Amino acid sequence: MRLSEPEFAAMNTAVRRFIQRTVELPTFRSLGLESNPGHLLEIGCGSGYGATLLLMLNPASYVGIDLMPEQIALAQARHLPGADFRVQDATDLSCCGDCSKDTVVIFGALHHIPAWQQVVRACYRVLCPGGRVFVEEPGAGLLVPWERAFHWGHADPNIFTLNAFESFLKASGFTITARRYFLGFGSYAALKQGCK
Ligand SMILES: C[S@@+](CC[C@H](N)C(=O)[O-])C[C@H]1O[C@@H](n2cnc3c(N)ncnc32)[C@H](O)[C@@H]1O
């Protein structure tokens, strides 16, 4: 789903970038996101600030996708060497071949996607055996009261509990190797089993 105007504005502030740099990326690092993460796909890359952080890890390649052309225009305007940004609905990852990615990173995009389960399944398909997805999402326990207070347009069917999310990761074949809960957000490293 497209972001509402207030959320689009909030996502493109110095505060948001500060949180992503000082909390979210370090959390993924502590869950096992290492340097040289191979071929990396970022889902819901927004305006590309996450890409500036992820490119410092020296991936073999970086593709960032987002549904909103406005976000991708901001990302492309960064002129980041080695970054390939595309307007793309994450429920259609036909742009990525089976087992073509080593790492998938998602900074809080799935709760905007009504068919988020389809995206989780697609992540499993595009990851190579031994590949991992790093994902951070707010759970319903945070989003429901937030929505009541701020009306950012998170539609009910998108809102999942962290329990439901974890169950679906496992049902899709992932093994959750590390997790952290913080202020109603869940951050996960989930592995597609197999040798690299
Ligand atoms: C909450 S924002 C997070 C943006 C960025 N990852 C960040 O952390 O600042 C969610 C992003 O997911 C994107 N998004 C929503 N639905 C999508 C979909 N179906 N496919 C790809 N991206 C989507 C939105 O356009 C938005 O940029």
XYZ file of C-alpha atoms in Angstrom, residues 8-150:
143
model
C 5.459 9.581 3.968
C 6.585 12.803 5.643
C 7.569 11.020 8.853
C 9.602 8.424 6.952
C 11.681 11.118 5.300
C 12.994 13.025 8.298
C 16.326 13.242 10.087
C 14.716 11.548 13.102
C 13.743 8.535 11.009
C 17.248 8.332 9.555
C 18.755 8.622 13.049
C 16.639 5.690 14.297
C 17.479 3.577 11.284
C 21.202 4.292 11.686
C 21.528 4.003 15.463
C 18.894 1.405 16.386
C 17.638 -0.648 13.446
C 20.812 -1.399 11.524
C 22.779 -2.132 14.748
C 19.948 -4.472 15.769
C 20.226 -6.374 12.483
C 24.009 -6.466 12.952
C 23.538 -7.960 16.427
C 21.182 -10.564 14.949
C 23.873 -11.650 12.492
C 23.859 -9.280 9.516
C 27.536 -9.252 8.682
C 29.781 -7.443 6.233
C 29.902 -8.908 2.730
C 26.263 -10.048 2.758
C 26.438 -11.203 -0.868
C 23.612 -10.413 -3.276
C 21.235 -8.270 -1.268
C 17.595 -7.343 -1.858
C 15.925 -4.634 0.214
C 12.125 -4.708 0.205
C 10.293 -1.420 0.797
C 13.543 0.531 0.503
C 11.752 3.882 0.753
C 13.905 6.897 -0.014
C 17.114 4.858 0.018
C 18.581 5.807 3.364
C 18.668 2.127 4.329
C 20.656 1.533 1.158
C 23.317 4.033 2.224
C 23.743 1.970 5.399
C 23.562 -1.428 3.721
C 26.056 -0.498 1.001
C 28.633 0.128 3.742
C 28.480 -3.640 4.354
C 29.902 -4.188 0.869
C 27.257 -6.435 -0.715
C 28.114 -8.178 -4.005
C 25.032 -6.423 -5.411
C 22.195 -4.325 -4.036
C 18.632 -4.074 -5.378
C 16.089 -1.929 -3.541
C 12.411 -2.120 -4.452
C 9.489 0.019 -3.402
C 5.896 0.406 -4.532
C 5.965 4.213 -4.519
C 7.605 6.009 -7.460
C 8.110 9.065 -5.209
C 10.249 7.018 -2.846
C 12.277 5.482 -5.654
C 12.854 8.941 -7.169
C 14.284 10.101 -3.824
C 16.419 6.980 -3.622
C 17.753 7.382 -7.153
C 18.559 11.034 -6.449
C 21.135 9.812 -3.927
C 23.239 8.508 -6.849
C 24.604 5.685 -4.759
C 27.246 3.722 -6.677
C 26.205 0.091 -6.991
C 22.572 0.642 -5.989
C 19.804 -0.534 -8.291
C 16.454 0.987 -7.213
C 13.232 -0.145 -8.854
C 9.534 0.641 -8.571
C 8.213 -2.819 -7.854
C 5.420 -4.380 -5.838
C 7.022 -6.795 -3.397
C 4.206 -9.279 -3.893
C 5.679 -9.799 -7.367
C 9.331 -10.712 -7.037
C 9.471 -12.171 -10.527
C 12.354 -9.724 -11.061
C 14.464 -12.034 -8.893
C 15.262 -15.586 -9.856
C 14.941 -18.555 -7.524
C 17.875 -18.807 -5.092
C 19.390 -15.594 -6.513
C 19.838 -13.619 -3.268
C 22.003 -14.226 -0.218
C 20.330 -11.659 2.003
C 16.963 -9.913 2.112
C 16.484 -6.890 4.375
C 13.116 -5.381 5.315
C 12.965 -2.261 7.464
C 9.287 -2.093 8.400
C 7.479 -2.574 5.100
C 5.453 -5.781 5.481
C 2.834 -4.181 7.734
C 1.911 -2.032 4.712
C 1.341 -4.991 2.443
C -2.047 -6.709 2.719
C -0.621 -9.856 1.093
C 2.470 -9.865 3.337
C 2.396 -13.659 3.500
C 2.975 -13.737 -0.266
C 6.079 -11.573 0.231
C 7.445 -13.877 2.932
C 6.981 -16.864 0.619
C 8.666 -14.969 -2.228
C 11.607 -14.117 0.048
C 12.030 -17.815 0.704
C 11.985 -18.544 -3.020
C 14.558 -15.899 -3.999
C 16.974 -16.720 -1.170
C 19.649 -19.296 -1.793
C 19.972 -22.133 0.718
C 21.824 -20.682 3.704
C 20.514 -17.211 2.878
C 18.789 -15.073 5.475
C 16.106 -12.459 5.752
C 16.484 -9.672 8.313
C 13.152 -8.092 9.052
C 11.846 -5.581 11.534
C 8.098 -5.001 11.899
C 5.760 -3.413 14.423
C 3.211 -5.829 15.834
C -0.524 -5.311 16.263
C 0.015 -4.491 19.947
C 1.749 -1.291 18.859
C 0.026 -0.557 15.563
C -3.600 -0.767 16.696
C -3.334 1.963 19.374
C -1.001 3.988 17.111
C -3.599 3.893 14.368
C -6.341 4.967 16.770
C -4.237 7.939 17.847
C -2.626 9.080 14.591
